[in-house]
């Protein structure tokens, strides 16, 4: 007689074991599905946020903060964004019969407008017609013509005060290292006065320190637009001279390109400001002079090497072209003398506003072989509201003659006029270091707003 109960128990235990395994596998699959759904949700959320960020950047860069239009002319522009624009105010400079809030335009379509007099309007942009996004300042300006020049010029700028390039240490007469100016002065400071006496030249400043006989100096310094005073105690170096351990500069020189001459005999050049080579800060200018220069060598640009135009500047009165009165982030500006006016031999061209620039063929005017000539380029992108006002235009040099001589855009060509469809639209400002055929330009209206 056999007992069969154990076999049944074994069968039941085996079935239960299989069910437990199946249940565990099912739970594992559920956990994997939950993790997958979680990661999928995270990825979808991140993708949506990235897409929203890209959409925001695209719309923001497509809507300029300022639009200039010509007085008395019917003009059209298309922003191509899903938004409406509402005129919310009119400046007091002119009068308007447009009631406030009565004008709404669809910015996804072509907008046509005409203003009869100089004035300024505020347009509120609403995404999708209801979400307030930003305001556009619409300025009505008089049309203007400029003479494109494209000739190299020598630049000499005198700083307003003595520029601090940096601080350092020196060995004293006792063999100990000293750095009196460390943690007091910093790069980019302008020393204006020493013990109440105005300072304009670095040699003058050095003499003040040497003649201090170790007594404390009171320095009046401009830093980031604010004026402050510091007291520094000079120390004697190994040679017996008193120093404070600071590197200073009082001028800057270089070569660039004159961009335009206007109807009043004023010039604009470079398309960007003159910055100190060591501190990379815009130089505060006391005055400056523009000189006639001759290009003696061109180092051809290549990948990783932007190239350079080397000019010979002779600082003599008979080679002066004019006075530099303003050094701003938009370029250098000033007044031409008769010699400079004679450089404006080309016909004046009407300016082209940024919303009128089209992708495609254009020309730049520059001098690489002794004469100013037009060379072909391609406008590849236009940034209506770029954060960097000197890089609103992207371009590529296509002219084989210019490529053969310079390899594209080289240092010294900054300020070369950009012309498209008979209109003066901007000036070359920068070159891409990794591709010397490509570069940037500033809108001419930005230069005129200095």
CSV table of C-alpha atoms in Angstrom, one decimal:
chain,number,residue,atom,x,y,z
A,1,UNK,CA,0.0,0.0,0.0
A,2,UNK,CA,1.5,3.4,-1.1
A,3,UNK,CA,0.8,6.7,0.4
A,4,UNK,CA,0.0,9.2,-2.4
A,5,UNK,CA,-0.5,12.3,-0.3
A,6,UNK,CA,3.1,13.3,-0.5
A,7,UNK,CA,3.1,13.2,-4.3
A,8,UNK,CA,0.0,15.5,-4.4
A,9,UNK,CA,1.7,17.8,-1.9
A,10,UNK,CA,4.8,17.8,-4.1
A,11,UNK,CA,2.7,18.6,-7.1
A,12,UNK,CA,0.9,21.4,-5.2
A,13,UNK,CA,4.3,22.7,-4.0
A,14,UNK,CA,5.7,22.6,-7.5
A,15,UNK,CA,2.7,24.5,-8.9
A,16,UNK,CA,2.9,27.1,-6.2
A,17,UNK,CA,6.6,27.5,-6.8
A,18,UNK,CA,6.0,28.1,-10.5
A,19,UNK,CA,3.3,30.6,-9.6
A,20,UNK,CA,5.6,32.4,-7.3
A,21,UNK,CA,8.2,32.6,-10.0
A,22,UNK,CA,5.7,33.8,-12.5
A,23,UNK,CA,4.4,36.4,-10.0
A,24,UNK,CA,8.0,37.6,-9.3
A,25,UNK,CA,8.6,37.9,-13.0
A,26,UNK,CA,5.4,39.8,-13.5
A,27,UNK,CA,6.3,42.2,-10.7
A,28,UNK,CA,9.8,42.7,-12.2
A,29,UNK,CA,8.2,43.5,-15.6
A,30,UNK,CA,5.8,46.0,-13.9
A,31,UNK,CA,8.7,47.7,-12.2
A,32,UNK,CA,10.6,47.9,-15.5
A,33,UNK,CA,7.6,49.3,-17.2
A,34,UNK,CA,7.2,51.9,-14.4
A,35,UNK,CA,10.9,52.9,-14.7
A,36,UNK,CA,10.6,53.0,-18.4
A,37,UNK,CA,7.4,55.2,-18.2
A,38,UNK,CA,9.2,57.4,-15.6
A,39,UNK,CA,12.3,57.9,-17.8
A,40,UNK,CA,10.1,58.4,-20.8
A,41,UNK,CA,8.1,61.1,-18.9
A,42,UNK,CA,11.3,62.7,-17.8
A,43,UNK,CA,12.7,62.6,-21.3
A,44,UNK,CA,9.5,64.0,-22.7
A,45,UNK,CA,9.4,66.8,-20.1
A,46,UNK,CA,13.1,67.7,-20.8
A,47,UNK,CA,12.4,67.7,-24.6
A,48,UNK,CA,9.4,69.9,-24.2
A,49,UNK,CA,11.3,72.3,-22.0
A,50,UNK,CA,14.2,72.4,-24.5
A,51,UNK,CA,11.7,72.9,-27.4
A,52,UNK,CA,10.0,75.7,-25.4
A,53,UNK,CA,13.4,77.3,-24.7
A,54,UNK,CA,14.4,77.1,-28.4
A,55,UNK,CA,11.0,78.5,-29.4
A,56,UNK,CA,11.4,81.3,-26.9
A,57,UNK,CA,14.9,82.1,-28.2
A,58,UNK,CA,13.7,82.0,-31.8
A,59,UNK,CA,10.8,84.3,-31.2
A,60,UNK,CA,12.8,86.6,-29.0
A,61,UNK,CA,15.7,86.9,-31.5
A,62,UNK,CA,13.1,87.4,-34.3
A,63,UNK,CA,11.5,90.4,-32.6
A,64,UNK,CA,13.8,93.4,-32.4
A,65,UNK,CA,13.6,95.8,-29.5
A,66,UNK,CA,14.0,98.7,-31.9
A,67,UNK,CA,12.8,99.1,-35.5
A,68,UNK,CA,13.7,102.2,-37.5
A,69,UNK,CA,11.5,103.3,-40.3
A,70,UNK,CA,11.9,106.2,-42.7
A,71,UNK,CA,9.7,109.2,-42.4
A,72,UNK,CA,7.3,109.8,-45.2
A,73,UNK,CA,7.8,106.4,-46.9
A,74,UNK,CA,5.6,103.4,-47.0
A,75,UNK,CA,7.6,100.5,-45.7
A,76,UNK,CA,6.9,96.8,-45.1
A,77,UNK,CA,8.5,94.3,-42.8
A,78,UNK,CA,7.7,90.7,-41.8
A,79,UNK,CA,8.8,89.2,-38.5
A,80,UNK,CA,7.0,85.9,-39.1
A,81,UNK,CA,6.2,85.1,-35.4
A,82,UNK,CA,2.8,84.0,-33.9
A,83,UNK,CA,2.1,87.2,-32.2
A,84,UNK,CA,0.1,90.5,-32.5
A,85,UNK,CA,1.4,94.0,-32.0
A,86,UNK,CA,-0.6,96.8,-30.4
A,87,UNK,CA,0.4,100.5,-30.5
A,88,UNK,CA,0.3,101.6,-26.8
A,89,UNK,CA,2.0,105.0,-26.9
A,90,UNK,CA,3.2,107.8,-29.2
A,91,UNK,CA,6.2,110.0,-28.1
A,92,UNK,CA,5.8,113.7,-27.6
A,93,UNK,CA,8.2,114.5,-30.4
A,94,UNK,CA,5.4,114.3,-32.9
A,95,UNK,CA,1.7,114.2,-33.1
A,96,UNK,CA,-0.5,111.4,-34.2
A,97,UNK,CA,-4.2,110.9,-35.0
A,98,UNK,CA,-3.9,107.2,-34.0
A,99,UNK,CA,-6.0,106.6,-30.8
A,100,UNK,CA,-4.1,104.6,-28.2
A,101,UNK,CA,-4.9,100.9,-28.4
A,102,UNK,CA,-6.7,101.3,-31.7
A,103,UNK,CA,-4.0,99.7,-33.9
A,104,UNK,CA,-3.4,95.9,-33.8
A,105,UNK,CA,-1.3,94.1,-36.4
A,106,UNK,CA,-0.6,90.5,-37.1
A,107,UNK,CA,3.2,90.0,-36.8
A,108,UNK,CA,3.0,86.6,-38.5
A,109,UNK,CA,2.2,88.5,-41.7
A,110,UNK,CA,3.8,91.4,-43.6
A,111,UNK,CA,3.2,94.7,-41.8
A,112,UNK,CA,3.1,97.9,-43.9
A,113,UNK,CA,3.2,101.3,-42.3
A,114,UNK,CA,3.9,104.9,-43.1
A,115,UNK,CA,4.7,107.8,-40.7
A,116,UNK,CA,4.8,111.3,-41.9
A,117,UNK,CA,7.1,112.9,-39.3
A,118,UNK,CA,9.9,112.0,-36.9
A,119,UNK,CA,8.4,110.4,-33.8
A,120,UNK,CA,8.5,107.2,-31.7
A,121,UNK,CA,5.9,104.6,-31.1
A,122,UNK,CA,5.7,101.8,-28.5
A,123,UNK,CA,4.3,98.5,-29.7
A,124,UNK,CA,3.4,95.8,-27.2
A,125,UNK,CA,3.9,92.3,-28.6
A,126,UNK,CA,1.5,89.6,-27.4
A,127,UNK,CA,2.3,86.0,-28.2
A,128,UNK,CA,-0.7,84.2,-29.7
A,129,UNK,CA,-2.6,87.4,-29.3
A,130,UNK,CA,-2.9,87.4,-25.5
A,131,UNK,CA,0.4,86.6,-23.8
A,132,UNK,CA,2.4,89.9,-23.2
A,133,UNK,CA,6.0,89.2,-24.4
A,134,UNK,CA,8.0,92.4,-25.0
A,135,UNK,CA,7.8,96.0,-26.3
A,136,UNK,CA,9.1,97.3,-29.6
A,137,UNK,CA,10.3,100.9,-29.9
A,138,UNK,CA,9.4,102.0,-33.5
A,139,UNK,CA,11.5,105.0,-34.4
A,140,UNK,CA,10.6,107.2,-37.4
A,141,UNK,CA,13.9,108.6,-38.8
A,142,UNK,CA,14.9,110.8,-41.7
A,143,UNK,CA,16.4,108.9,-44.6
A,144,UNK,CA,20.2,109.3,-44.8
A,145,UNK,CA,22.9,108.8,-47.3
A,146,UNK,CA,26.5,108.0,-46.5
A,147,UNK,CA,29.7,107.8,-48.6
A,148,UNK,CA,31.3,104.4,-48.2
A,149,UNK,CA,35.1,104.6,-47.8
A,150,UNK,CA,36.7,101.3,-47.1
A,151,UNK,CA,40.2,102.7,-46.8
A,152,UNK,CA,42.8,101.8,-44.1
A,153,UNK,CA,43.5,104.3,-41.4
A,154,UNK,CA,46.0,104.6,-38.5
A,155,UNK,CA,44.5,105.1,-35.1
A,156,UNK,CA,46.0,106.8,-32.1
A,157,UNK,CA,44.0,107.2,-28.9
A,158,UNK,CA,45.0,108.9,-25.7
A,159,UNK,CA,43.4,107.5,-22.5
A,160,UNK,CA,41.4,109.6,-20.1
A,161,UNK,CA,43.8,109.3,-17.2
A,162,UNK,CA,46.3,106.4,-16.8
A,163,UNK,CA,45.0,102.9,-17.4
A,164,UNK,CA,46.0,100.2,-14.9
A,165,UNK,CA,46.9,97.1,-16.9
A,166,UNK,CA,47.7,94.9,-13.8
A,167,UNK,CA,49.6,94.7,-10.6
A,168,UNK,CA,52.8,92.8,-9.7
A,169,UNK,CA,55.6,92.3,-7.3
A,170,UNK,CA,59.1,93.7,-7.2
A,171,UNK,CA,62.1,93.0,-5.0
A,172,UNK,CA,62.9,95.7,-2.4
A,173,UNK,CA,66.2,97.0,-1.3
A,174,UNK,CA,66.0,94.7,1.7
A,175,UNK,CA,65.6,91.6,-0.5
A,176,UNK,CA,61.9,91.3,0.4
A,177,UNK,CA,59.2,91.1,-2.3
A,178,UNK,CA,56.7,94.0,-2.3
A,179,UNK,CA,53.4,94.7,-4.0
A,180,UNK,CA,51.9,97.9,-2.5
A,181,UNK,CA,49.1,98.1,-5.2
A,182,UNK,CA,47.9,94.5,-4.9
A,183,UNK,CA,44.3,94.2,-3.6
A,184,UNK,CA,44.0,98.0,-3.9
A,185,UNK,CA,44.1,98.7,-7.7
A,186,UNK,CA,42.9,96.3,-10.3
A,187,UNK,CA,43.0,95.9,-14.1
A,188,UNK,CA,40.7,98.4,-15.9
A,189,UNK,CA,41.1,101.2,-13.3
A,190,UNK,CA,41.8,104.7,-14.5
A,191,UNK,CA,44.1,106.8,-12.3
A,192,UNK,CA,42.9,110.4,-12.6
A,193,UNK,CA,44.8,112.2,-9.8
A,194,UNK,CA,47.7,111.8,-7.5
A,195,UNK,CA,47.6,113.9,-4.3
A,196,UNK,CA,45.1,116.1,-6.0
A,197,UNK,CA,47.1,116.7,-9.2
A,198,UNK,CA,45.6,115.6,-12.5
A,199,UNK,CA,47.5,112.8,-14.3
A,200,UNK,CA,47.4,112.4,-18.1
A,201,UNK,CA,50.5,110.5,-19.0
A,202,UNK,CA,52.1,107.3,-17.6
A,203,UNK,CA,55.6,108.9,-17.3
A,204,UNK,CA,54.1,111.7,-15.3
A,205,UNK,CA,52.6,109.1,-12.9
A,206,UNK,CA,55.8,107.1,-12.6
A,207,UNK,CA,57.7,110.3,-11.7
A,208,UNK,CA,55.1,111.1,-9.0
A,209,UNK,CA,55.7,107.7,-7.5
A,210,UNK,CA,59.5,108.0,-7.7
A,211,UNK,CA,59.5,111.4,-6.1
A,212,UNK,CA,57.2,110.4,-3.2
A,213,UNK,CA,60.3,109.5,-1.1
A,214,UNK,CA,58.2,106.6,0.4
A,215,UNK,CA,55.3,108.9,1.6
A,216,UNK,CA,51.7,107.7,1.2
A,217,UNK,CA,50.0,108.6,-2.1
A,218,UNK,CA,46.4,109.5,-2.4
A,219,UNK,CA,45.1,108.2,-5.8
A,220,UNK,CA,41.8,109.3,-7.3
A,221,UNK,CA,40.6,106.4,-9.4
A,222,UNK,CA,37.7,105.7,-11.8
A,223,UNK,CA,36.4,102.1,-11.6
A,224,UNK,CA,33.4,100.9,-13.6
A,225,UNK,CA,32.1,104.4,-13.9
A,226,UNK,CA,32.4,105.2,-10.2
A,227,UNK,CA,35.1,107.5,-8.6
A,228,UNK,CA,36.9,106.4,-5.5
A,229,UNK,CA,40.1,107.2,-3.6
A,230,UNK,CA,42.8,104.9,-2.4
A,231,UNK,CA,45.9,105.4,-0.3
A,232,UNK,CA,49.1,103.5,-1.2
A,233,UNK,CA,52.5,103.5,0.4
A,234,UNK,CA,55.3,103.1,-2.1
A,235,UNK,CA,58.3,100.9,-1.4
A,236,UNK,CA,61.9,101.2,-2.6
A,237,UNK,CA,63.1,98.6,-5.1
A,238,UNK,CA,66.6,97.0,-5.4
A,239,UNK,CA,67.8,99.9,-7.5
A,240,UNK,CA,66.6,102.5,-4.9
A,241,UNK,CA,63.6,103.7,-6.9
A,242,UNK,CA,60.1,104.0,-5.3
A,243,UNK,CA,57.4,101.9,-6.9
A,244,UNK,CA,53.9,100.7,-6.1
A,245,UNK,CA,54.0,97.5,-8.3
A,246,UNK,CA,51.6,98.5,-11.1
A,247,UNK,CA,51.6,98.3,-14.9
A,248,UNK,CA,50.1,101.3,-16.6
A,249,UNK,CA,49.3,102.5,-20.1
A,250,UNK,CA,48.2,105.9,-21.5
A,251,UNK,CA,47.6,105.3,-25.2
A,252,UNK,CA,46.7,102.8,-27.9
A,253,UNK,CA,47.5,102.5,-31.6
A,254,UNK,CA,46.4,100.3,-34.4
A,255,UNK,CA,45.1,100.0,-37.9
A,256,UNK,CA,41.5,99.7,-39.0
A,257,UNK,CA,39.2,100.7,-41.9
A,258,UNK,CA,37.2,103.9,-42.3
A,259,UNK,CA,33.5,103.0,-42.8
A,260,UNK,CA,31.7,106.1,-44.0
A,261,UNK,CA,31.7,109.9,-44.3
A,262,UNK,CA,28.4,111.7,-43.8
A,263,UNK,CA,27.1,114.9,-45.3
A,264,UNK,CA,28.4,116.9,-42.4
A,265,UNK,CA,32.0,115.7,-42.8
A,266,UNK,CA,31.9,113.3,-39.9
A,267,UNK,CA,33.4,109.8,-40.1
A,268,UNK,CA,32.7,106.4,-38.6
A,269,UNK,CA,35.2,103.5,-38.5
A,270,UNK,CA,35.8,100.0,-37.1
A,271,UNK,CA,32.2,99.1,-36.2
A,272,UNK,CA,33.5,98.2,-32.7
A,273,UNK,CA,35.2,100.1,-29.9
A,274,UNK,CA,38.9,100.2,-29.2
A,275,UNK,CA,39.6,98.0,-26.2
A,276,UNK,CA,42.8,97.5,-24.2
A,277,UNK,CA,44.7,94.5,-25.4
A,278,UNK,CA,45.5,93.3,-21.8
A,279,UNK,CA,42.3,94.1,-19.9
A,280,UNK,CA,39.8,93.7,-22.9
A,281,UNK,CA,37.9,96.8,-21.6
A,282,UNK,CA,36.6,99.7,-23.7
A,283,UNK,CA,39.2,102.4,-23.4
A,284,UNK,CA,38.1,105.7,-21.9
A,285,UNK,CA,39.4,108.3,-24.4
A,286,UNK,CA,40.6,111.8,-23.7
A,287,UNK,CA,41.2,112.4,-27.4
A,288,UNK,CA,42.5,110.7,-30.5
A,289,UNK,CA,43.8,111.2,-34.0
A,290,UNK,CA,43.2,109.5,-37.3
A,291,UNK,CA,46.2,109.1,-39.6
A,292,UNK,CA,46.8,108.1,-43.2
A,293,UNK,CA,48.4,104.7,-43.4
A,294,UNK,CA,49.9,102.4,-45.9
A,295,UNK,CA,49.4,98.6,-45.8
A,296,UNK,CA,52.9,97.0,-46.0
A,297,UNK,CA,52.0,93.4,-45.3
A,298,UNK,CA,49.0,91.1,-45.3
A,299,UNK,CA,49.2,87.8,-43.3
A,300,UNK,CA,46.7,85.5,-44.9
A,301,UNK,CA,44.0,84.0,-42.6
A,302,UNK,CA,43.5,80.3,-42.1
A,303,UNK,CA,41.8,77.9,-39.7
A,304,UNK,CA,42.8,79.0,-36.2
A,305,UNK,CA,44.6,82.1,-37.5
A,306,UNK,CA,42.5,85.1,-38.4
A,307,UNK,CA,45.3,86.8,-40.3
A,308,UNK,CA,46.3,90.5,-40.1
A,309,UNK,CA,46.9,93.6,-42.2
A,310,UNK,CA,50.0,95.4,-41.0
A,311,UNK,CA,50.1,99.2,-41.7
A,312,UNK,CA,52.8,101.8,-41.4
A,313,UNK,CA,51.7,104.8,-39.4
A,314,UNK,CA,53.8,108.0,-39.6
A,315,UNK,CA,52.7,110.4,-36.8
A,316,UNK,CA,53.2,113.6,-38.7
A,317,UNK,CA,50.8,116.5,-39.1
A,318,UNK,CA,50.7,116.2,-42.9
A,319,UNK,CA,49.3,112.7,-42.6
A,320,UNK,CA,46.5,113.5,-40.1
A,321,UNK,CA,43.0,112.7,-41.4
A,322,UNK,CA,40.9,114.0,-38.6
A,323,UNK,CA,40.1,114.1,-34.9
A,324,UNK,CA,38.6,111.1,-33.0
A,325,UNK,CA,35.9,112.4,-30.7
A,326,UNK,CA,34.1,109.2,-29.5
A,327,UNK,CA,35.2,105.7,-28.8
A,328,UNK,CA,32.1,103.5,-28.2
A,329,UNK,CA,31.1,99.9,-28.5
A,330,UNK,CA,29.7,100.8,-32.0
A,331,UNK,CA,33.0,102.1,-33.4
A,332,UNK,CA,35.1,105.2,-33.4
A,333,UNK,CA,33.8,108.5,-34.6
A,334,UNK,CA,35.0,112.0,-35.3
A,335,UNK,CA,35.5,114.9,-37.7
A,336,UNK,CA,37.3,114.7,-41.0
A,337,UNK,CA,39.8,117.2,-42.3
A,338,UNK,CA,40.2,118.1,-46.0
A,339,UNK,CA,42.6,115.2,-46.6
A,340,UNK,CA,40.0,112.7,-45.2
A,341,UNK,CA,37.2,114.3,-47.2
A,342,UNK,CA,39.2,113.7,-50.4
A,343,UNK,CA,39.0,110.0,-49.6
A,344,UNK,CA,35.2,110.1,-50.0
A,345,UNK,CA,35.4,109.7,-53.8
A,346,UNK,CA,32.5,107.3,-54.2
A,347,UNK,CA,28.8,108.2,-54.6
A,348,UNK,CA,26.8,108.4,-51.4
A,349,UNK,CA,24.4,105.5,-50.9
A,350,UNK,CA,21.1,105.4,-49.0
A,351,UNK,CA,21.3,103.4,-45.8
A,352,UNK,CA,19.6,100.0,-45.6
A,353,UNK,CA,17.7,99.2,-42.4
A,354,UNK,CA,18.1,95.8,-40.7
A,355,UNK,CA,14.6,94.6,-41.6
A,356,UNK,CA,15.5,95.2,-45.3
A,357,UNK,CA,18.5,93.0,-45.4
A,358,UNK,CA,18.1,89.8,-47.3
A,359,UNK,CA,20.0,86.5,-47.2
A,360,UNK,CA,22.1,86.2,-50.3
A,361,UNK,CA,24.7,88.1,-52.3
A,362,UNK,CA,26.2,91.4,-51.0
A,363,UNK,CA,29.6,93.2,-51.3
A,364,UNK,CA,32.2,94.6,-48.9
A,365,UNK,CA,34.4,97.5,-49.7
A,366,UNK,CA,38.0,97.2,-48.6
A,367,UNK,CA,41.6,98.0,-49.6
A,368,UNK,CA,44.0,95.1,-49.9
A,369,UNK,CA,46.1,96.0,-52.9
A,370,UNK,CA,46.4,99.8,-52.6
A,371,UNK,CA,42.9,100.7,-53.9
A,372,UNK,CA,39.5,100.3,-52.3
A,373,UNK,CA,37.4,97.8,-54.2
A,374,UNK,CA,34.1,95.9,-53.8
A,375,UNK,CA,34.4,92.1,-53.2
A,376,UNK,CA,31.6,89.6,-53.2
A,377,UNK,CA,30.2,88.1,-50.0
A,378,UNK,CA,27.2,86.1,-49.0
A,379,UNK,CA,24.8,87.2,-46.2
A,380,UNK,CA,24.1,83.9,-44.3
A,381,UNK,CA,22.1,85.2,-41.3
A,382,UNK,CA,20.5,88.3,-39.9
A,383,UNK,CA,19.9,88.7,-36.2
A,384,UNK,CA,17.4,91.4,-35.7
A,385,UNK,CA,17.8,91.5,-31.9
A,386,UNK,CA,21.2,90.0,-31.3
A,387,UNK,CA,22.6,90.4,-27.8
A,388,UNK,CA,25.9,91.6,-29.3
A,389,UNK,CA,25.2,94.7,-31.4
A,390,UNK,CA,28.4,94.2,-33.4
A,391,UNK,CA,27.3,90.8,-34.7
A,392,UNK,CA,23.9,91.4,-36.2
A,393,UNK,CA,25.0,90.2,-39.7
A,394,UNK,CA,26.7,86.9,-40.5
A,395,UNK,CA,28.6,86.7,-43.8
A,396,UNK,CA,30.9,84.5,-45.8
A,397,UNK,CA,33.5,85.8,-48.3
A,398,UNK,CA,33.0,84.3,-51.7
A,399,UNK,CA,35.1,86.5,-53.9
A,400,UNK,CA,38.1,84.4,-55.3
A,401,UNK,CA,40.3,87.5,-55.6
A,402,UNK,CA,39.9,88.5,-52.0
A,403,UNK,CA,40.2,84.9,-50.8
A,404,UNK,CA,43.5,84.6,-52.8
A,405,UNK,CA,45.0,87.7,-51.1
A,406,UNK,CA,43.6,87.5,-47.5
A,407,UNK,CA,42.0,84.1,-47.1
A,408,UNK,CA,38.8,85.9,-46.2
A,409,UNK,CA,38.5,88.5,-43.3
A,410,UNK,CA,41.6,89.6,-41.5
A,411,UNK,CA,42.4,91.9,-38.6
A,412,UNK,CA,42.5,95.5,-40.0
A,413,UNK,CA,39.4,95.0,-42.2
A,414,UNK,CA,37.1,95.9,-39.3
A,415,UNK,CA,34.9,98.8,-40.6
A,416,UNK,CA,34.8,97.7,-44.2
A,417,UNK,CA,31.4,98.8,-45.6
A,418,UNK,CA,28.8,96.1,-46.4
A,419,UNK,CA,26.5,97.0,-49.4
A,420,UNK,CA,23.5,95.1,-50.7
A,421,UNK,CA,21.2,96.1,-53.5
A,422,UNK,CA,22.6,99.6,-53.7
A,423,UNK,CA,22.1,100.3,-50.0
A,424,UNK,CA,24.7,100.8,-47.2
A,425,UNK,CA,23.6,98.1,-44.7
A,426,UNK,CA,26.6,97.7,-42.3
A,427,UNK,CA,30.3,97.2,-41.6
A,428,UNK,CA,32.5,94.2,-41.0
A,429,UNK,CA,33.5,93.7,-37.4
A,430,UNK,CA,34.8,90.2,-36.6
A,431,UNK,CA,36.2,87.1,-38.2
A,432,UNK,CA,35.6,83.5,-37.0
A,433,UNK,CA,38.9,82.3,-35.8
A,434,UNK,CA,38.3,78.7,-37.0
A,435,UNK,CA,37.1,79.8,-40.5
A,436,UNK,CA,38.6,83.0,-41.8
A,437,UNK,CA,36.1,83.1,-44.7
A,438,UNK,CA,33.3,83.8,-42.3
A,439,UNK,CA,32.6,86.8,-40.1
A,440,UNK,CA,30.2,89.2,-38.6
A,441,UNK,CA,29.0,92.7,-39.2
A,442,UNK,CA,27.2,95.5,-37.4
A,443,UNK,CA,24.0,97.1,-38.8
A,444,UNK,CA,24.8,100.6,-40.1
A,445,UNK,CA,21.9,102.0,-38.1
A,446,UNK,CA,23.6,100.8,-34.9
A,447,UNK,CA,26.8,102.7,-35.9
A,448,UNK,CA,24.7,105.8,-36.5
A,449,UNK,CA,23.1,105.5,-33.1
A,450,UNK,CA,26.5,106.1,-31.3
